[in-house]
Tab-separated table of C-alpha atoms in Angstrom:
chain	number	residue	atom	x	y	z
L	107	UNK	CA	-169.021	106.314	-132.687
L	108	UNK	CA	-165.454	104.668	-132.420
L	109	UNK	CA	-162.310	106.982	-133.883
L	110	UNK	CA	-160.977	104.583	-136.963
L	111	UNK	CA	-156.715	103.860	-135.613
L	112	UNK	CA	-154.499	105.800	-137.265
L	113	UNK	CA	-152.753	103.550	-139.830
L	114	UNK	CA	-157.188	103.041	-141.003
L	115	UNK	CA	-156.767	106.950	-141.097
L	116	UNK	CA	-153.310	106.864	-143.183
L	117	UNK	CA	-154.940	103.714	-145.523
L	118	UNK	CA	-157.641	106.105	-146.377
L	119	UNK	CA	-155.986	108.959	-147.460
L	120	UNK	CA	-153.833	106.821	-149.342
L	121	UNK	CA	-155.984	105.228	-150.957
L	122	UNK	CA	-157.787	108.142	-151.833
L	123	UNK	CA	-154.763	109.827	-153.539
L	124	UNK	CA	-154.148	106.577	-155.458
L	125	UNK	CA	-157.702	106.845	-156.779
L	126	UNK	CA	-157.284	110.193	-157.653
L	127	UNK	CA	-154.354	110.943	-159.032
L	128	UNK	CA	-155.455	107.150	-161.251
L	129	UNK	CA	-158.661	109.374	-162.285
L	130	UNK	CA	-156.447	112.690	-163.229
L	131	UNK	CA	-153.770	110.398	-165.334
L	132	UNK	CA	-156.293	108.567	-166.961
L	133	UNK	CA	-158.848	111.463	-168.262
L	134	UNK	CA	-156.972	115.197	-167.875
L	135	UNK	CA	-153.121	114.353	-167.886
L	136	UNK	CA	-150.197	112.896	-167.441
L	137	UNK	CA	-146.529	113.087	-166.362
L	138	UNK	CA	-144.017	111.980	-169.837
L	139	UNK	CA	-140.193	112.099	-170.167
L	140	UNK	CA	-138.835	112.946	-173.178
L	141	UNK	CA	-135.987	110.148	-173.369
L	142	UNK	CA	-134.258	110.509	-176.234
L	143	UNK	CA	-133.328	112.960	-178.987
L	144	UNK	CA	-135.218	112.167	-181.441
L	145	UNK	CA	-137.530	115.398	-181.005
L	146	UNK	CA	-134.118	117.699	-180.769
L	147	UNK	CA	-133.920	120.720	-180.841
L	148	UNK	CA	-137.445	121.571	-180.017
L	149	UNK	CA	-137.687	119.008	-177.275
L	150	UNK	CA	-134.634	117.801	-175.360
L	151	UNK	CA	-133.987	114.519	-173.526
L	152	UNK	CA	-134.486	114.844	-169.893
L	153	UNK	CA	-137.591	117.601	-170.735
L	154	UNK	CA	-139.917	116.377	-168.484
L	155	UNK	CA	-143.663	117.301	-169.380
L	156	UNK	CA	-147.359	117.340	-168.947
L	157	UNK	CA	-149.524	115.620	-171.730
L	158	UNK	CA	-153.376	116.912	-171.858
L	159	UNK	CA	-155.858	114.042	-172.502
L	160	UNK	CA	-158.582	116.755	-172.967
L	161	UNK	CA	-157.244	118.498	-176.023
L	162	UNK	CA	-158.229	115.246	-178.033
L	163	UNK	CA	-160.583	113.878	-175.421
L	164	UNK	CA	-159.392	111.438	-173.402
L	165	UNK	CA	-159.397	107.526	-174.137
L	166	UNK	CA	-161.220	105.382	-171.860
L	167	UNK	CA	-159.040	102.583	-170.408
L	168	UNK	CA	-158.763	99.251	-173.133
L	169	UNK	CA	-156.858	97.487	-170.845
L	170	UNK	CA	-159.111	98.588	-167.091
L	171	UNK	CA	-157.487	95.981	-164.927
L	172	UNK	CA	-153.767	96.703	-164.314
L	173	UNK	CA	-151.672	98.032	-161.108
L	174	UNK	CA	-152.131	102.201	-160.483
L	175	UNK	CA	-150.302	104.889	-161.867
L	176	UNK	CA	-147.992	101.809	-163.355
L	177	UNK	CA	-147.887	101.928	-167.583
L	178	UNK	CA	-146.923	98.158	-168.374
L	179	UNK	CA	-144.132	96.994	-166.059
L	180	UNK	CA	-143.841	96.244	-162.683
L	181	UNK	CA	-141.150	98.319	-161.191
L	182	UNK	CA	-138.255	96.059	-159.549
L	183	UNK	CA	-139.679	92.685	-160.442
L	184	UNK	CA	-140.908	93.518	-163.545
L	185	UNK	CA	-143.384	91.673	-165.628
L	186	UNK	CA	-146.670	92.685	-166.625
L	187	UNK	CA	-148.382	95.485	-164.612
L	188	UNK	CA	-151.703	94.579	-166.007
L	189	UNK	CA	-154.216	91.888	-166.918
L	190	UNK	CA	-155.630	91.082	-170.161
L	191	UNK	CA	-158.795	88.817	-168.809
L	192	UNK	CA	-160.935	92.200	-169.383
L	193	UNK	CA	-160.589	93.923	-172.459
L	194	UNK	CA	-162.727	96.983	-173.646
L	195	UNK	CA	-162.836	97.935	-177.129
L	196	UNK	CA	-161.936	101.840	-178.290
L	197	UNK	CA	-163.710	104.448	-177.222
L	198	UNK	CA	-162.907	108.068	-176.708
L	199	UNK	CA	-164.908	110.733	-174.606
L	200	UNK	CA	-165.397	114.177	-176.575
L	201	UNK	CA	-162.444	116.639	-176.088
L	202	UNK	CA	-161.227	120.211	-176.842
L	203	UNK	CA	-160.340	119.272	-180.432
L	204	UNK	CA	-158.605	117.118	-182.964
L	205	UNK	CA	-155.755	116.310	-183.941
L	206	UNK	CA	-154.088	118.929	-186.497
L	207	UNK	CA	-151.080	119.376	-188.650
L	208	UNK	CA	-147.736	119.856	-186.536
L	209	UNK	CA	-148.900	119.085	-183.206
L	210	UNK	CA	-146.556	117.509	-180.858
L	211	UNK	CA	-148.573	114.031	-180.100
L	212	UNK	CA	-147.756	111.440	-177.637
L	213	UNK	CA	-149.070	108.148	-178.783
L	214	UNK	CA	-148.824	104.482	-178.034
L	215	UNK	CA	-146.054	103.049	-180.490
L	216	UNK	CA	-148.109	100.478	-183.149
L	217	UNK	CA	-144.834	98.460	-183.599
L	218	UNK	CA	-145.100	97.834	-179.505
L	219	UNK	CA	-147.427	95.343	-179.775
L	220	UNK	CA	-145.022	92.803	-180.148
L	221	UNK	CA	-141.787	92.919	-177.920
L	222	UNK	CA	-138.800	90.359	-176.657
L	223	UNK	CA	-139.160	90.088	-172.785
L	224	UNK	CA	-135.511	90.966	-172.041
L	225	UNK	CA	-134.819	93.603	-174.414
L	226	UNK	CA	-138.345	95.594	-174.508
L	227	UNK	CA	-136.589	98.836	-175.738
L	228	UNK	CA	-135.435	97.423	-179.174
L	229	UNK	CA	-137.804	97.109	-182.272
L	230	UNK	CA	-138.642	93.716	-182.225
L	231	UNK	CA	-139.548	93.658	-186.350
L	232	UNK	CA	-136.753	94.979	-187.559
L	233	UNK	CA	-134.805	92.668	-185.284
L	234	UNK	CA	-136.596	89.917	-187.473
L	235	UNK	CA	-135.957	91.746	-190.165
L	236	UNK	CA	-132.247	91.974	-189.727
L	237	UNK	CA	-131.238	89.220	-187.628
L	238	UNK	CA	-134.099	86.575	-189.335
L	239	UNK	CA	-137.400	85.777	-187.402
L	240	UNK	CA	-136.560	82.494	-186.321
L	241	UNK	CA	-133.211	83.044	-184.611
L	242	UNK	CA	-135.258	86.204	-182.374
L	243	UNK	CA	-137.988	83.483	-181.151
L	244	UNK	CA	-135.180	81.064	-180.341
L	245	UNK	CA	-133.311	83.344	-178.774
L	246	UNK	CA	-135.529	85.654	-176.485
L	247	UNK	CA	-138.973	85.265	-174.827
L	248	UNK	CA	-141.761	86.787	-176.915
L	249	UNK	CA	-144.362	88.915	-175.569
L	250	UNK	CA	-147.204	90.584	-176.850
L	251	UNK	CA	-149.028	94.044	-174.965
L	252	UNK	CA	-152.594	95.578	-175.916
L	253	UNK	CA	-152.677	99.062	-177.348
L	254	UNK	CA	-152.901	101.436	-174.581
L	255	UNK	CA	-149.820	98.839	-173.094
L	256	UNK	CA	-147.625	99.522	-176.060
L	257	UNK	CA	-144.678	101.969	-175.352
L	258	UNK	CA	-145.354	105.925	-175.461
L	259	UNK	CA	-143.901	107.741	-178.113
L	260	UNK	CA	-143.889	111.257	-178.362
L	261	UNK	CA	-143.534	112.639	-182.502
L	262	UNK	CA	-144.872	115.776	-184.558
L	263	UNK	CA	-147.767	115.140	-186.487
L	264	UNK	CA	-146.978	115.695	-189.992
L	265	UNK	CA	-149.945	114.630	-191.656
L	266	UNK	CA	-153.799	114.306	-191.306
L	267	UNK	CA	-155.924	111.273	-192.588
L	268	UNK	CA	-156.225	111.803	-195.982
L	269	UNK	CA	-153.378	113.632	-196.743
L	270	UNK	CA	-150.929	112.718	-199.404
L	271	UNK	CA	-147.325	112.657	-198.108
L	272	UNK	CA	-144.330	113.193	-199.903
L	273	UNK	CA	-140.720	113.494	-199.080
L	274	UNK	CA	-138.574	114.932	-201.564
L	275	UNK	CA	-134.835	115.791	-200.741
L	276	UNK	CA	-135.219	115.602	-196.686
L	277	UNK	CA	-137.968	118.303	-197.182
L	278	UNK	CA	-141.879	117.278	-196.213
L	279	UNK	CA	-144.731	117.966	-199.057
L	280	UNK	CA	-148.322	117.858	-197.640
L	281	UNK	CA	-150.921	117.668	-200.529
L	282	UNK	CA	-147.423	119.382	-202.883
L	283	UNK	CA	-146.589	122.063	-200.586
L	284	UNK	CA	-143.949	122.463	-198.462
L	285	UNK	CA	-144.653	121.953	-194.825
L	286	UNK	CA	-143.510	124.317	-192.280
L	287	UNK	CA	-140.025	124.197	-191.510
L	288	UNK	CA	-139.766	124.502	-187.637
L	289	UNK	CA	-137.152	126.798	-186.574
L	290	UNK	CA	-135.276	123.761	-184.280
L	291	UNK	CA	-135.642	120.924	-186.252
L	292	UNK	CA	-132.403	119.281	-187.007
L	293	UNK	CA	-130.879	117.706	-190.139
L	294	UNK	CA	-127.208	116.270	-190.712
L	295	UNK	CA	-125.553	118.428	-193.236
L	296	UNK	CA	-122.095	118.169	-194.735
L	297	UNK	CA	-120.302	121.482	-194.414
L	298	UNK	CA	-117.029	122.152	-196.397
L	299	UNK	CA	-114.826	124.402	-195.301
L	300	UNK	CA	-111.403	126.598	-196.540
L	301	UNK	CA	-110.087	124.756	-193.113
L	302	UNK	CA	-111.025	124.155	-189.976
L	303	UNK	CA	-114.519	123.836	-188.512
L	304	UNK	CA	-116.882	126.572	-189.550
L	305	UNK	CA	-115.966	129.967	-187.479
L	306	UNK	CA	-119.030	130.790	-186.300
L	307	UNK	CA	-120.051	132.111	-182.735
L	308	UNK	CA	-121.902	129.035	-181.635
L	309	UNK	CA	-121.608	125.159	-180.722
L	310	UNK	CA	-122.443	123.171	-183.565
L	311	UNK	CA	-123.527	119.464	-183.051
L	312	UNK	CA	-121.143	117.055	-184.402
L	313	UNK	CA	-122.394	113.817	-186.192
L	314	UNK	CA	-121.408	111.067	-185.081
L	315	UNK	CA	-124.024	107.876	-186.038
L	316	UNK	CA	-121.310	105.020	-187.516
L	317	UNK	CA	-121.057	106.895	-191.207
L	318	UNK	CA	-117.916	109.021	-192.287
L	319	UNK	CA	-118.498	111.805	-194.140
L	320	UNK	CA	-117.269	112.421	-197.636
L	321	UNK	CA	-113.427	113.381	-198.013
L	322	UNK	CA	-113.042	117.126	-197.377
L	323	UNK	CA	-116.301	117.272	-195.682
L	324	UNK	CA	-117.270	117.867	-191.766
L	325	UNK	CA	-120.789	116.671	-190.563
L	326	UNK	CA	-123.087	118.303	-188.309
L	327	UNK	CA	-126.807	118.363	-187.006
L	328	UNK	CA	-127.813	121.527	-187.822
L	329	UNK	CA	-131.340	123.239	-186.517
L	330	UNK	CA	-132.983	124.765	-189.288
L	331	UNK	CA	-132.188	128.678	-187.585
L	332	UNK	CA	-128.479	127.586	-187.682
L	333	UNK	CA	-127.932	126.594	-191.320
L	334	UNK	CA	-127.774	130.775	-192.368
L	335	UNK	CA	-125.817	131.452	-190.065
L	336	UNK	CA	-122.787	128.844	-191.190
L	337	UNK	CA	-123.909	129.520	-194.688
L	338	UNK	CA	-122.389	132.745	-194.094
L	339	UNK	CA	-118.992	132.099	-192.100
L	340	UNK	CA	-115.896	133.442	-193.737
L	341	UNK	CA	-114.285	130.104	-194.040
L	342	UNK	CA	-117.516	128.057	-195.452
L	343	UNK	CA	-117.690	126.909	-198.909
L	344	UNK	CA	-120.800	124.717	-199.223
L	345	UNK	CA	-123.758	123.198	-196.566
L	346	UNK	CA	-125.685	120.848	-198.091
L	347	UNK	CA	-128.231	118.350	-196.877
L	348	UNK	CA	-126.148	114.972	-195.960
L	349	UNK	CA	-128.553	112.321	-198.168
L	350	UNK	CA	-127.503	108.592	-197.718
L	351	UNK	CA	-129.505	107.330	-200.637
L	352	UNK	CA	-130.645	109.658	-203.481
L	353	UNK	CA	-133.978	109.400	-204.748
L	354	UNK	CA	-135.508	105.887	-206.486
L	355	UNK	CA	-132.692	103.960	-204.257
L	356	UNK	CA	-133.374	101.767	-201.349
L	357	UNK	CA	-131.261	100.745	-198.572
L	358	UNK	CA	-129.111	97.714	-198.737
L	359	UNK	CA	-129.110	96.864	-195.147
L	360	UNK	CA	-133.017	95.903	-194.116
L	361	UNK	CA	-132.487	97.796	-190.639
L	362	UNK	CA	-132.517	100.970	-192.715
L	363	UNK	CA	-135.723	99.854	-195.012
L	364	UNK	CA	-138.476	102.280	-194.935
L	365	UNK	CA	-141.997	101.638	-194.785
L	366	UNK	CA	-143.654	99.608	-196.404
L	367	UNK	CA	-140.920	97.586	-196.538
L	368	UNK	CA	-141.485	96.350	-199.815
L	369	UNK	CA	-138.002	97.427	-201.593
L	370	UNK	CA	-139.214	95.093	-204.987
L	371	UNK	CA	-142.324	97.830	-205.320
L	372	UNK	CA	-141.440	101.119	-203.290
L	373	UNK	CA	-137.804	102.797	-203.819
L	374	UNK	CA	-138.316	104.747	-200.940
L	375	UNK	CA	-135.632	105.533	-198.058
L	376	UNK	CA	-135.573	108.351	-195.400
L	377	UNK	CA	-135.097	111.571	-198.092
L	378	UNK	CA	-137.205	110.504	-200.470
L	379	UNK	CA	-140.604	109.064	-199.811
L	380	UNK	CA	-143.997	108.656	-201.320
L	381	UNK	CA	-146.223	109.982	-202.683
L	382	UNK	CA	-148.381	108.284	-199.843
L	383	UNK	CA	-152.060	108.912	-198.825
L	384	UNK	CA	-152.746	108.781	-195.242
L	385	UNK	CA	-155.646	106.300	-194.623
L	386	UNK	CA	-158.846	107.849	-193.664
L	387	UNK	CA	-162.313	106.212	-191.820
L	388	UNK	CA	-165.038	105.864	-194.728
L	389	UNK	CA	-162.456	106.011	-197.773
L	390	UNK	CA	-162.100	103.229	-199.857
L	391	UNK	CA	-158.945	101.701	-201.597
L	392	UNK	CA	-158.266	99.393	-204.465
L	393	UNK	CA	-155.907	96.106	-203.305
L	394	UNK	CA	-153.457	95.137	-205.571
L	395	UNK	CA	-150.287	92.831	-205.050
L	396	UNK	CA	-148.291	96.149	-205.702
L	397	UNK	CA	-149.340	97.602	-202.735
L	398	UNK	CA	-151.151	95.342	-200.060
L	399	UNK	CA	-147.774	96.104	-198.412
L	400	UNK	CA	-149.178	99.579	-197.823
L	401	UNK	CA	-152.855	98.205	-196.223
L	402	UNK	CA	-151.428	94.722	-194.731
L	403	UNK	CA	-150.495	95.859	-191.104
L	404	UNK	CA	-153.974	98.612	-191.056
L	405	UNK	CA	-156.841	95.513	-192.524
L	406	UNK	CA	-154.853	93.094	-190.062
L	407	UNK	CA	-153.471	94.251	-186.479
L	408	UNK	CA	-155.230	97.697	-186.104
L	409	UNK	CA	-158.468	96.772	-187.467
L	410	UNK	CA	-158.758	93.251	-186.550
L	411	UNK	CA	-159.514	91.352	-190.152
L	412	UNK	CA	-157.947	87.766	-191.468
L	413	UNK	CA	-155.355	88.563	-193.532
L	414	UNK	CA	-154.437	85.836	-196.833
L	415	UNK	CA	-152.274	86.817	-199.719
L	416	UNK	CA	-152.576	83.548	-201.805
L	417	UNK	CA	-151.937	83.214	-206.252
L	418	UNK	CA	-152.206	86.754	-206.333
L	419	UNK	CA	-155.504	87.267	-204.839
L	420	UNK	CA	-156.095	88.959	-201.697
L	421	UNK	CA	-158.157	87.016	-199.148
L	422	UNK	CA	-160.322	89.653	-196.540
L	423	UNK	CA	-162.316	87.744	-193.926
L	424	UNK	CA	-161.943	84.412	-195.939
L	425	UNK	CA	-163.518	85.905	-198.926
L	426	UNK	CA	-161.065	87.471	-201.892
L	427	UNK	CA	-161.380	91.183	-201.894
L	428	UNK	CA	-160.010	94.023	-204.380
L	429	UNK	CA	-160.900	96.972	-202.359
L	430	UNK	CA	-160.824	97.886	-198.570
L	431	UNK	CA	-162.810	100.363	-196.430
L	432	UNK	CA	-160.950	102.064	-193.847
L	433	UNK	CA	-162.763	101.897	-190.298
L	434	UNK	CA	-160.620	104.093	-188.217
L	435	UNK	CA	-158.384	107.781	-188.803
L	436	UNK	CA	-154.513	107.392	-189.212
L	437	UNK	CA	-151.558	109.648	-188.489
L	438	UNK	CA	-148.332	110.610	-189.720
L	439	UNK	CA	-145.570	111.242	-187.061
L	440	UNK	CA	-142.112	112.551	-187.643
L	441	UNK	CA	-139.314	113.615	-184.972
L	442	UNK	CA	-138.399	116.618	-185.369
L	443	UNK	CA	-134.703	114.993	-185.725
L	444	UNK	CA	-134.943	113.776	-189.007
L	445	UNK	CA	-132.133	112.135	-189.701
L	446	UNK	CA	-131.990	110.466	-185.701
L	447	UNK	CA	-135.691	109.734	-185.746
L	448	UNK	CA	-137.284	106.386	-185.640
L	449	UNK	CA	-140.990	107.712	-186.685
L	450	UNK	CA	-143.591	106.921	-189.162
L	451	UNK	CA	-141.114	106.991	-191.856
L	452	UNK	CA	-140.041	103.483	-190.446
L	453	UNK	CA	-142.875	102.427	-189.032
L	454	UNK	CA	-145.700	103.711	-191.009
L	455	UNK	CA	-149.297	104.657	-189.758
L	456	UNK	CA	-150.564	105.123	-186.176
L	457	UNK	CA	-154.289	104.638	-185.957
L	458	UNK	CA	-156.617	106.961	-183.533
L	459	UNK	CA	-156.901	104.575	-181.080
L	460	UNK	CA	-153.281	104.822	-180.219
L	461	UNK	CA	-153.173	108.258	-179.545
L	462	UNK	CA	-153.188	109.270	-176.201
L	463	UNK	CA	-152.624	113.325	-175.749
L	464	UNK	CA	-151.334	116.854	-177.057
L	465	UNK	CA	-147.572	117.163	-175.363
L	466	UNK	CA	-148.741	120.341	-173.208
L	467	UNK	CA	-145.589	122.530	-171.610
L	468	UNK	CA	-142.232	121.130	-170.196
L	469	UNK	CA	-142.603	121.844	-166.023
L	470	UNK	CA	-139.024	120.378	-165.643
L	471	UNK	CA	-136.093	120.027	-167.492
L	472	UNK	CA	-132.190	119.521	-166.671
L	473	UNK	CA	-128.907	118.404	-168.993
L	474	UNK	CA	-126.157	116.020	-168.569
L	475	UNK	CA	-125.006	117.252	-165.571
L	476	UNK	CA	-127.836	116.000	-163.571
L	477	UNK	CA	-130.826	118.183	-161.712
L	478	UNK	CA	-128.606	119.617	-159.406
L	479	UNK	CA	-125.511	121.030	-161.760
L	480	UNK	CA	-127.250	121.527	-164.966
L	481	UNK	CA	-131.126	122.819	-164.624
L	482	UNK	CA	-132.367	124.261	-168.427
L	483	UNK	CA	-134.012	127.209	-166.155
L	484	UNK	CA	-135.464	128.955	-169.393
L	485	UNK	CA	-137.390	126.065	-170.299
L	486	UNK	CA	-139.299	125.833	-167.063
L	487	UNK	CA	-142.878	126.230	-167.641
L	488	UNK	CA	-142.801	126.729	-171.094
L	489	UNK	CA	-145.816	125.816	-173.538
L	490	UNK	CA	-144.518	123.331	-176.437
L	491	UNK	CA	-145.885	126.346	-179.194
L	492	UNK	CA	-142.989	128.815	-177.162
L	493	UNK	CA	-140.323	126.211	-177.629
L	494	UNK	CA	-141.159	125.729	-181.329
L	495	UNK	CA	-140.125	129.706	-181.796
């Protein structure tokens, strides 16, 4: 028996560690960088962390041919890392558990399935929304990615299928009680002061997100264990919640509109939201005009129906319908930076199928300074439940 050459020996192994780390991404977990603030304080950007796929049990590949260990772009000549002439619908093998209240969930973002070619990060909706559908399509090349393509997002799950969601003065109701209020979860809050910034023993986060606070007023993100403690400074008259819009008043500019989008029916904006029941599988809904805006994106893209909206009747698989069944579980997600969050709020539901794992502990994480200068030592394998503390 010949000895295989060593490059055949060095193709093997390779091969075999491609395979297997492919296997380990795909069904136990997988590498995710947290890269913006949006999750501040409990997560910062540059946390870099493992995401179980067996907490929820692991989703089995929609999308099965596409380049290893590669999510949707090729790196240096991008382009599409994948191939959609074999497509497998949802299924997910049994896990550890379900989804619950307040986990930190990374998930494939639902408003991903649609993105312009030379600016993937943006939002390409609200670009339509803001900037008018037909100059985006003239203007940039339009592509469109399968679910388990769509960009990873990584929010806290604030509410369960089935739930009813409310907002009410930047503070989250679940089924009318208060949710829990995370120790590091940040707000923007206009401090007044006798003079000066507030003399407390800390860094405080300035704002500074194109608004000008009132006159006489300083703005900061606060995290929720901070607010006390500049309550209480000598030279602090008032912290208050900074509100934009007060409740019943939507926002003028349509890249602020909330979900559903529908300003005519739903006086909604970031502070004040809802009431709003989280669609559940099984659990059936009347369709009115008033609020197909609600159902419109669920009955079409996630769950695959012909959509028509025609002389006030609502058109369901070509035949008119005034009631829908819900075939799959949804999801509320929230950063834990509410007022520098671009989450469900926005957004709106994200279906089962786009879930893809329980954020599991941070294994590396560094600040501005770079890996070298700047390493956040403490945070170093750390589960997500000990950051939330």
């Amino acid at each position: 028996m010949s000895k295989k050459p060593v490059w055949r020996e060095w193709l093997d192994a390779l091969v075999f560690a491609i395979v297997a780390a492919t296997l380990i991404r795909t069904f136990f977990f997988e590498a995710y960088t947290i890269p913006t603030g949006s999750m501040e304080g409990t997560m910062l950007v540059n946390d870099y962390l493992f995401v179980s796929k067996l907490a929820y049990g692991p989703r089995v590949p929609m999308t099965p041919l596409a380049v290893p260990l590669v999510h949707n772009t090729m790196p240096i000549t991008g382009g599409k890392s994948y191939s959609e002439a074999v497509h497998w619908g949802y299924h997910r093998i049994p896990g550890f558990g379900h989804v619950e209240r307040n986990d930190v969930v990374v998930f494939n973002y639902p408003g991903g399935d649609t993105v312009m070619a030379e600016e993937p990060e943006a939002d390409y909706y609200q670009a339509c929304r803001v900037n008018g559908r037909d100059n985006i399509i003239g203007r940039y090349t339009i592509i469109t990615r399968p679910v388990d393509k769509e960009e990873n997002y990584i929010k806290r799950c604030i509410g369960l299928p089935g739930d009813v969601l409310e907002i009410k003065n930047a503070r989250v109701y679940i089924n009318g009680a208060p949710n829990v209020l995370f120790p590091h979860s940040k707000l923007t809050y206009l401090v007044k002061t006798t003079g000066g910034a507030p003399a407390v023993d800390a860094d405080l986060e300035p704002y500074e997100n194109g608004y000008n606070p009132p006159p006489g007023y300083l703005a900061y993100y606060l995290e929720n264990d901070q607010v006390d403690m500049v309550r209480k400074a000598k030279n602090v008259v008032s912290v208050d919640v900074w509100m934009l819009y007060p409740a019943g008043v939507s926002p003028r500019d349509p890249g602020e509109w909330v979900f559903p989008l529908d300003t005519a029916n739903y006086k909604w904006n970031r502070d004040n939201f809802g009431p709003l029941t989280i669609p559940k599988a099984g659990v059936t809904v009347t369709l009115t005009p008033q609020n197909i805006a609600i159902y419109r994106r669920v009955i079409r893209n996630y769950e695959g129906n012909t959509l028509e909206e025609k002389d006030g009747k609502i058109i369901i698989n070509g035949k008119e319908a005034t009631s829908y069944t819900f075939k799959m579980d949804y999801y509320w997600m929230m950063g834990d930076n509410r007022h520098n969050s671009l989450d469900s709020r926005y957004w709106g539901f994200v279906p089962i199928d786009h879930v893809v794992g329980k954020a599991w502990f941070v294994w590396l994480s560094y600040g501005e300074g770079g890996l070298l200068k700047d390493m956040r030592w403490k945070r170093l394998f750390r589960g997500i439940h000990s950051l939330e503390k």
